[in-house]
PDB file of C-alpha atoms and ligand atoms in Angstrom:
ATOM      1  CA  MET A   1    -127.944   9.429 -48.356  1.00  0.00           C
ATOM      2  CA  ASP A   2    -129.901   8.247 -45.361  1.00  0.00           C
ATOM      3  CA  ARG A   3    -128.696   5.146 -43.495  1.00  0.00           C
ATOM      4  CA  ASN A   4    -131.760   3.008 -44.167  1.00  0.00           C
ATOM      5  CA  LEU A   5    -131.711   3.657 -47.894  1.00  0.00           C
ATOM      6  CA  ALA A   6    -127.985   2.905 -48.005  1.00  0.00           C
ATOM      7  CA  LEU A   7    -128.495  -0.356 -46.108  1.00  0.00           C
ATOM      8  CA  LEU A   8    -131.327  -1.299 -48.445  1.00  0.00           C
ATOM      9  CA  LYS A   9    -129.092  -0.692 -51.460  1.00  0.00           C
ATOM     10  CA  VAL A  10    -126.214  -2.779 -50.140  1.00  0.00           C
ATOM     11  CA  LYS A  11    -128.332  -5.619 -48.769  1.00  0.00           C
ATOM     12  CA  GLY A  12    -129.120  -7.023 -52.208  1.00  0.00           C
ATOM     13  CA  GLN A  13    -125.401  -7.207 -53.012  1.00  0.00           C
ATOM     14  CA  LEU A  14    -124.398  -9.257 -49.988  1.00  0.00           C
ATOM     15  CA  THR A  15    -125.005 -12.566 -48.252  1.00  0.00           C
ATOM     16  CA  GLU A  16    -126.718 -12.412 -44.889  1.00  0.00           C
ATOM     17  CA  HIS A  17    -123.426 -13.094 -43.114  1.00  0.00           C
ATOM     18  CA  ARG A  18    -121.670 -10.305 -45.006  1.00  0.00           C
ATOM     19  CA  TYR A  19    -124.585  -7.944 -44.333  1.00  0.00           C
ATOM     20  CA  THR A  20    -124.258  -8.631 -40.591  1.00  0.00           C
ATOM     21  CA  HIS A  21    -120.503  -7.921 -40.894  1.00  0.00           C
ATOM     22  CA  THR A  22    -121.358  -4.660 -42.681  1.00  0.00           C
ATOM     23  CA  ILE A  23    -123.632  -3.557 -39.828  1.00  0.00           C
ATOM     24  CA  GLY A  24    -120.794  -4.301 -37.409  1.00  0.00           C
ATOM     25  CA  VAL A  25    -118.343  -2.249 -39.488  1.00  0.00           C
ATOM     26  CA  MET A  26    -120.873   0.600 -39.637  1.00  0.00           C
ATOM     27  CA  GLU A  27    -121.387   0.696 -35.878  1.00  0.00           C
ATOM     28  CA  THR A  28    -117.658   0.425 -35.182  1.00  0.00           C
ATOM     29  CA  ALA A  29    -116.784   3.101 -37.768  1.00  0.00           C
ATOM     30  CA  ILE A  30    -119.240   5.535 -36.136  1.00  0.00           C
ATOM     31  CA  VAL A  31    -117.668   4.964 -32.717  1.00  0.00           C
ATOM     32  CA  LEU A  32    -114.158   5.465 -34.163  1.00  0.00           C
ATOM     33  CA  ALA A  33    -115.245   8.567 -36.106  1.00  0.00           C
ATOM     34  CA  ASN A  34    -116.528  10.158 -32.926  1.00  0.00           C
ATOM     35  CA  ARG A  35    -113.478   9.084 -30.948  1.00  0.00           C
ATOM     36  CA  TYR A  36    -110.959  10.400 -33.473  1.00  0.00           C
ATOM     37  CA  GLY A  37    -112.831  13.369 -34.924  1.00  0.00           C
ATOM     38  CA  ALA A  38    -113.864  12.155 -38.374  1.00  0.00           C
ATOM     39  CA  ASP A  39    -117.127  12.923 -40.162  1.00  0.00           C
ATOM     40  CA  GLU A  40    -119.648  10.455 -38.717  1.00  0.00           C
ATOM     41  CA  LYS A  41    -121.948  10.432 -41.760  1.00  0.00           C
ATOM     42  CA  LYS A  42    -119.065   9.764 -44.141  1.00  0.00           C
ATOM     43  CA  ALA A  43    -117.808   6.979 -41.897  1.00  0.00           C
ATOM     44  CA  GLU A  44    -121.308   5.490 -41.828  1.00  0.00           C
ATOM     45  CA  LEU A  45    -121.713   5.518 -45.615  1.00  0.00           C
ATOM     46  CA  ALA A  46    -118.178   4.298 -46.371  1.00  0.00           C
ATOM     47  CA  ALA A  47    -118.689   1.417 -43.926  1.00  0.00           C
ATOM     48  CA  ILE A  48    -122.080   0.490 -45.371  1.00  0.00           C
ATOM     49  CA  PHE A  49    -120.684   0.294 -48.908  1.00  0.00           C
ATOM     50  CA  HIS A  50    -117.133  -0.957 -48.219  1.00  0.00           C
ATOM     51  CA  ASP A  51    -117.854  -4.528 -49.404  1.00  0.00           C
ATOM     52  CA  TYR A  52    -120.353  -3.554 -52.121  1.00  0.00           C
ATOM     53  CA  ALA A  53    -118.458  -5.509 -54.825  1.00  0.00           C
ATOM     54  CA  LYS A  54    -117.486  -8.484 -52.643  1.00  0.00           C
ATOM     55  CA  PHE A  55    -119.646 -10.977 -54.543  1.00  0.00           C
ATOM     56  CA  ARG A  56    -119.195  -9.748 -58.097  1.00  0.00           C
ATOM     57  CA  PRO A  57    -117.841 -12.439 -60.415  1.00  0.00           C
ATOM     58  CA  LYS A  58    -114.045 -12.389 -60.741  1.00  0.00           C
ATOM     59  CA  GLU A  59    -114.280 -11.925 -64.498  1.00  0.00           C
ATOM     60  CA  GLU A  60    -116.431  -8.815 -64.077  1.00  0.00           C
ATOM     61  CA  MET A  61    -113.990  -7.352 -61.546  1.00  0.00           C
ATOM     62  CA  LYS A  62    -111.010  -8.121 -63.777  1.00  0.00           C
ATOM     63  CA  GLN A  63    -112.735  -6.445 -66.733  1.00  0.00           C
ATOM     64  CA  ILE A  64    -113.439  -3.313 -64.689  1.00  0.00           C
ATOM     65  CA  ILE A  65    -109.821  -3.128 -63.487  1.00  0.00           C
ATOM     66  CA  VAL A  66    -108.638  -3.289 -67.111  1.00  0.00           C
ATOM     67  CA  ASP A  67    -111.318  -1.044 -68.653  1.00  0.00           C
ATOM     68  CA  GLU A  68    -111.060   1.634 -65.986  1.00  0.00           C
ATOM     69  CA  ARG A  69    -107.252   1.573 -66.085  1.00  0.00           C
ATOM     70  CA  MET A  70    -106.934   0.734 -62.430  1.00  0.00           C
ATOM     71  CA  ASP A  71    -103.636  -0.521 -60.995  1.00  0.00           C
ATOM     72  CA  ASP A  72    -103.128  -3.673 -63.078  1.00  0.00           C
ATOM     73  CA  ARG A  73    -100.569  -5.102 -60.644  1.00  0.00           C
ATOM     74  CA  LEU A  74    -103.669  -6.120 -58.691  1.00  0.00           C
ATOM     75  CA  LEU A  75    -104.364  -8.816 -61.275  1.00  0.00           C
ATOM     76  CA  GLN A  76    -101.203 -10.705 -60.260  1.00  0.00           C
ATOM     77  CA  PHE A  77    -102.208 -10.787 -56.609  1.00  0.00           C
ATOM     78  CA  ASN A  78    -104.993 -12.368 -54.542  1.00  0.00           C
ATOM     79  CA  SER A  79    -108.328 -11.660 -56.211  1.00  0.00           C
ATOM     80  CA  GLU A  80    -109.648 -10.855 -52.718  1.00  0.00           C
ATOM     81  CA  LEU A  81    -107.975  -7.474 -53.218  1.00  0.00           C
ATOM     82  CA  TRP A  82    -110.098  -6.575 -56.228  1.00  0.00           C
ATOM     83  CA  HIS A  83    -113.447  -5.898 -54.564  1.00  0.00           C
ATOM     84  CA  ALA A  84    -112.113  -2.763 -52.875  1.00  0.00           C
ATOM     85  CA  PRO A  85    -111.165  -0.628 -55.917  1.00  0.00           C
ATOM     86  CA  VAL A  86    -113.956  -2.181 -57.995  1.00  0.00           C
ATOM     87  CA  GLY A  87    -116.371  -1.440 -55.157  1.00  0.00           C
ATOM     88  CA  ALA A  88    -115.401   2.245 -55.158  1.00  0.00           C
ATOM     89  CA  PHE A  89    -116.048   2.373 -58.892  1.00  0.00           C
ATOM     90  CA  LEU A  90    -119.410   0.595 -58.710  1.00  0.00           C
ATOM     91  CA  VAL A  91    -120.653   2.568 -55.717  1.00  0.00           C
ATOM     92  CA  GLN A  92    -120.085   5.754 -57.679  1.00  0.00           C
ATOM     93  CA  LYS A  93    -121.626   4.362 -60.846  1.00  0.00           C
ATOM     94  CA  GLU A  94    -124.577   2.448 -59.398  1.00  0.00           C
ATOM     95  CA  VAL A  95    -125.341   4.237 -56.134  1.00  0.00           C
ATOM     96  CA  GLN A  96    -124.301   7.732 -57.251  1.00  0.00           C
ATOM     97  CA  ILE A  97    -122.068   8.420 -54.303  1.00  0.00           C
ATOM     98  CA  ASN A  98    -119.565  10.968 -55.565  1.00  0.00           C
ATOM     99  CA  ASP A  99    -117.781  11.946 -52.376  1.00  0.00           C
ATOM    100  CA  ALA A 100    -114.075  11.303 -53.028  1.00  0.00           C
ATOM    101  CA  GLU A 101    -113.284  10.700 -49.347  1.00  0.00           C
ATOM    102  CA  ILE A 102    -115.956   8.024 -49.053  1.00  0.00           C
ATOM    103  CA  LEU A 103    -114.926   6.410 -52.346  1.00  0.00           C
ATOM    104  CA  ASN A 104    -111.253   6.345 -51.295  1.00  0.00           C
ATOM    105  CA  ALA A 105    -112.131   4.770 -47.955  1.00  0.00           C
ATOM    106  CA  ILE A 106    -113.849   1.982 -49.920  1.00  0.00           C
ATOM    107  CA  ARG A 107    -111.009   1.798 -52.498  1.00  0.00           C
ATOM    108  CA  TYR A 108    -108.245   1.341 -49.908  1.00  0.00           C
ATOM    109  CA  HIS A 109    -110.073  -0.680 -47.265  1.00  0.00           C
ATOM    110  CA  THR A 110    -108.239  -3.914 -48.119  1.00  0.00           C
ATOM    111  CA  SER A 111    -104.706  -2.872 -49.143  1.00  0.00           C
ATOM    112  CA  GLY A 112    -104.319   0.431 -47.312  1.00  0.00           C
ATOM    113  CA  ARG A 113    -102.114   3.022 -48.991  1.00  0.00           C
ATOM    114  CA  VAL A 114     -99.303   5.421 -48.220  1.00  0.00           C
ATOM    115  CA  GLY A 115    -100.756   8.601 -46.757  1.00  0.00           C
ATOM    116  CA  MET A 116    -104.065   7.148 -45.601  1.00  0.00           C
ATOM    117  CA  THR A 117    -106.632   9.751 -44.558  1.00  0.00           C
ATOM    118  CA  LEU A 118    -108.359   9.651 -41.188  1.00  0.00           C
ATOM    119  CA  LEU A 119    -111.509   8.225 -42.784  1.00  0.00           C
ATOM    120  CA  GLU A 120    -109.511   5.541 -44.653  1.00  0.00           C
ATOM    121  CA  LYS A 121    -107.817   4.494 -41.405  1.00  0.00           C
ATOM    122  CA  ILE A 122    -111.148   4.306 -39.612  1.00  0.00           C
ATOM    123  CA  ILE A 123    -112.757   2.090 -42.256  1.00  0.00           C
ATOM    124  CA  TYR A 124    -109.710  -0.202 -42.468  1.00  0.00           C
ATOM    125  CA  LEU A 125    -109.687  -0.610 -38.706  1.00  0.00           C
ATOM    126  CA  ALA A 126    -113.469  -0.910 -38.282  1.00  0.00           C
ATOM    127  CA  ASP A 127    -113.427  -3.711 -40.871  1.00  0.00           C
ATOM    128  CA  TYR A 128    -110.740  -5.462 -38.834  1.00  0.00           C
ATOM    129  CA  ILE A 129    -112.215  -5.125 -35.326  1.00  0.00           C
ATOM    130  CA  GLU A 130    -116.006  -5.107 -35.780  1.00  0.00           C
ATOM    131  CA  PRO A 131    -117.685  -7.299 -33.122  1.00  0.00           C
ATOM    132  CA  GLY A 132    -118.308 -10.204 -35.528  1.00  0.00           C
ATOM    133  CA  ARG A 133    -114.581 -10.732 -36.114  1.00  0.00           C
ATOM    134  CA  HIS A 134    -113.063 -13.590 -34.160  1.00  0.00           C
ATOM    135  CA  PHE A 135    -109.423 -14.439 -34.783  1.00  0.00           C
ATOM    136  CA  PRO A 136    -106.197 -14.495 -32.800  1.00  0.00           C
ATOM    137  CA  GLY A 137    -104.985 -10.985 -32.073  1.00  0.00           C
ATOM    138  CA  VAL A 138    -108.246  -9.144 -32.709  1.00  0.00           C
ATOM    139  CA  GLU A 139    -108.794  -8.390 -29.018  1.00  0.00           C
ATOM    140  CA  GLU A 140    -105.365  -6.771 -28.759  1.00  0.00           C
ATOM    141  CA  VAL A 141    -106.198  -4.512 -31.717  1.00  0.00           C
ATOM    142  CA  ARG A 142    -109.596  -3.659 -30.160  1.00  0.00           C
ATOM    143  CA  ASP A 143    -107.825  -2.561 -26.982  1.00  0.00           C
ATOM    144  CA  LEU A 144    -105.297  -0.498 -28.952  1.00  0.00           C
ATOM    145  CA  ALA A 145    -108.143   1.148 -30.893  1.00  0.00           C
ATOM    146  CA  ASP A 146    -109.451   2.594 -27.621  1.00  0.00           C
ATOM    147  CA  LYS A 147    -106.328   4.671 -27.192  1.00  0.00           C
ATOM    148  CA  SER A 148    -104.476   5.050 -30.481  1.00  0.00           C
ATOM    149  CA  LEU A 149    -105.795   4.807 -34.025  1.00  0.00           C
ATOM    150  CA  GLU A 150    -102.241   4.657 -35.379  1.00  0.00           C
ATOM    151  CA  GLN A 151    -101.070   1.886 -33.068  1.00  0.00           C
ATOM    152  CA  ALA A 152    -104.180  -0.169 -33.717  1.00  0.00           C
ATOM    153  CA  LEU A 153    -103.774   0.251 -37.451  1.00  0.00           C
ATOM    154  CA  ILE A 154    -100.098  -0.709 -37.363  1.00  0.00           C
ATOM    155  CA  LYS A 155    -100.913  -3.859 -35.400  1.00  0.00           C
ATOM    156  CA  SER A 156    -103.740  -4.843 -37.735  1.00  0.00           C
ATOM    157  CA  ILE A 157    -101.486  -4.402 -40.771  1.00  0.00           C
ATOM    158  CA  GLN A 158     -98.689  -6.381 -39.126  1.00  0.00           C
ATOM    159  CA  ASN A 159    -101.190  -9.158 -38.402  1.00  0.00           C
ATOM    160  CA  THR A 160    -102.493  -9.123 -41.978  1.00  0.00           C
ATOM    161  CA  ILE A 161     -98.985  -9.364 -43.465  1.00  0.00           C
ATOM    162  CA  LEU A 162     -97.969 -12.125 -41.017  1.00  0.00           C
ATOM    163  CA  PHE A 163    -101.189 -14.015 -41.790  1.00  0.00           C
ATOM    164  CA  LEU A 164    -100.404 -13.941 -45.515  1.00  0.00           C
ATOM    165  CA  LEU A 165     -96.769 -14.974 -44.988  1.00  0.00           C
ATOM    166  CA  LYS A 166     -97.793 -17.901 -42.780  1.00  0.00           C
ATOM    167  CA  LYS A 167    -100.203 -19.080 -45.462  1.00  0.00           C
ATOM    168  CA  ASP A 168     -97.424 -18.890 -48.106  1.00  0.00           C
ATOM    169  CA  GLN A 169     -99.347 -16.205 -49.979  1.00  0.00           C
ATOM    170  CA  LEU A 170     -98.196 -13.220 -51.963  1.00  0.00           C
ATOM    171  CA  VAL A 171     -98.323  -9.840 -50.241  1.00  0.00           C
ATOM    172  CA  PHE A 172     -99.540  -6.955 -52.374  1.00  0.00           C
ATOM    173  CA  PRO A 173     -96.725  -4.414 -51.845  1.00  0.00           C
ATOM    174  CA  ASP A 174     -98.958  -1.394 -51.111  1.00  0.00           C
ATOM    175  CA  THR A 175     -99.761  -2.939 -47.739  1.00  0.00           C
ATOM    176  CA  VAL A 176     -96.056  -3.177 -46.915  1.00  0.00           C
ATOM    177  CA  HIS A 177     -95.608   0.449 -48.007  1.00  0.00           C
ATOM    178  CA  THR A 178     -98.574   1.409 -45.810  1.00  0.00           C
ATOM    179  CA  TYR A 179     -96.947  -0.337 -42.870  1.00  0.00           C
ATOM    180  CA  ASN A 180     -93.620   1.468 -43.428  1.00  0.00           C
ATOM    181  CA  ASP A 181     -95.381   4.803 -43.876  1.00  0.00           C
ATOM    182  CA  LEU A 182     -97.254   4.415 -40.579  1.00  0.00           C
ATOM    183  CA  MET A 183     -94.092   3.282 -38.761  1.00  0.00           C
ATOM    184  CA  ILE A 184     -92.011   6.189 -40.078  1.00  0.00           C
ATOM    185  CA  ASN A 185     -94.649   8.724 -39.091  1.00  0.00           C
ATOM    186  CA  ARG A 186     -95.490   7.091 -35.788  1.00  0.00           C
ATOM    187  CA  ARG A 187     -95.656   9.333 -32.770  1.00  0.00           C
ATOM    188  CA  ILE A 188     -94.618   7.863 -29.462  1.00  0.00           C
ATOM    189  CA  ASP A 189     -97.336   8.839 -27.022  1.00  0.00           C
TER     190      ASP A 189
HETATM  191  N1  ADP B 201    -101.472  -6.938 -49.144  1.00  0.00           N
HETATM  192  C1  ADP B 201    -102.273  -7.970 -49.364  1.00  0.00           C
HETATM  193  N2  ADP B 201    -101.919  -8.911 -50.267  1.00  0.00           N
HETATM  194  C2  ADP B 201    -102.712  -9.960 -50.497  1.00  0.00           C
HETATM  195  N3  ADP B 201    -103.879 -10.178 -49.890  1.00  0.00           N
HETATM  196  C3  ADP B 201    -104.290  -9.280 -48.982  1.00  0.00           C
HETATM  197  C4  ADP B 201    -103.519  -8.118 -48.676  1.00  0.00           C
HETATM  198  N4  ADP B 201    -104.174  -7.393 -47.745  1.00  0.00           N
HETATM  199  C5  ADP B 201    -105.300  -8.075 -47.455  1.00  0.00           C
HETATM  200  N5  ADP B 201    -105.381  -9.200 -48.187  1.00  0.00           N
HETATM  201  C6  ADP B 201    -106.437 -10.225 -48.132  1.00  0.00           C
HETATM  202  O1  ADP B 201    -107.615  -9.727 -48.702  1.00  0.00           O
HETATM  203  C7  ADP B 201    -108.740 -10.368 -48.109  1.00  0.00           C
HETATM  204  C8  ADP B 201    -109.892  -9.412 -47.962  1.00  0.00           C
HETATM  205  O2  ADP B 201    -109.573  -8.399 -47.058  1.00  0.00           O
HETATM  206  P1  ADP B 201    -110.630  -7.354 -46.523  1.00  0.00           P
HETATM  207  O3  ADP B 201    -111.308  -6.628 -47.615  1.00  0.00           O
HETATM  208  O4  ADP B 201    -109.878  -6.513 -45.538  1.00  0.00           O
HETATM  209  O5  ADP B 201    -111.647  -8.218 -45.684  1.00  0.00           O
HETATM  210  P2  ADP B 201    -113.060  -8.872 -46.065  1.00  0.00           P
HETATM  211  O6  ADP B 201    -112.785 -10.332 -46.212  1.00  0.00           O
HETATM  212  O7  ADP B 201    -113.896  -8.549 -44.889  1.00  0.00           O
HETATM  213  O8  ADP B 201    -113.572  -8.246 -47.336  1.00  0.00           O
HETATM  214  C9  ADP B 201    -108.238 -10.999 -46.820  1.00  0.00           C
HETATM  215  O9  ADP B 201    -108.270 -12.405 -46.986  1.00  0.00           O
HETATM  216  C10 ADP B 201    -106.806 -10.537 -46.696  1.00  0.00           C
HETATM  217  O10 ADP B 201    -105.970 -11.534 -46.184  1.00  0.00           O
HETATM  218 FE1  FE2 B 202    -113.562  -6.136 -47.872  1.00  0.00          FE
END
């Protein structure tokens, strides 16, 4: 699907602020794809649609998680986690994107997962460092992303977990498993 059509399709699903964020994720994902050797078109499409379900009503997302037999542990954690797997489902159903790599990059963009693919890492990181993001620590991750995808990803996941702990929130365990997986497989370079 061509970029402009994809942007047109996602625009109606998002607020203006979230659409601007999406453009930032798209541009960042393309840079990262070229830097780390991923498919640029897949990165572009996954980025454009990563937050497709962000503004669906909670009840609709919950129903989809149950009906489609998704991981029902999600229902006990922050509902902010739901738009990622539900988004993958809806993008396939409503936008007819069937590429499993793109759909998985959308599905795991919030929680991460053990054994993340290159494209999944790029979308997770692009979402974290796109130019519209302003929070403590983002600049450090941007610098790391220039030299090591793995190190940048580890830092962004550490920050996310710390952020949740400081706010007294639950941490969906897949993110902790993602962190351990990246640390165990980390190359020192
Ligand atoms: N493991 C986790 N457990 C609980 N909440 C999480 C976890 N990982 C991320 N979140 C929260 O999910 C929310 C949405 O994350 P994300 O999809 O990455 O960003 P966006 O807000 O741009 O959609 C964030 O508030 C984040 O703190
Ligand atoms: Fe998101």
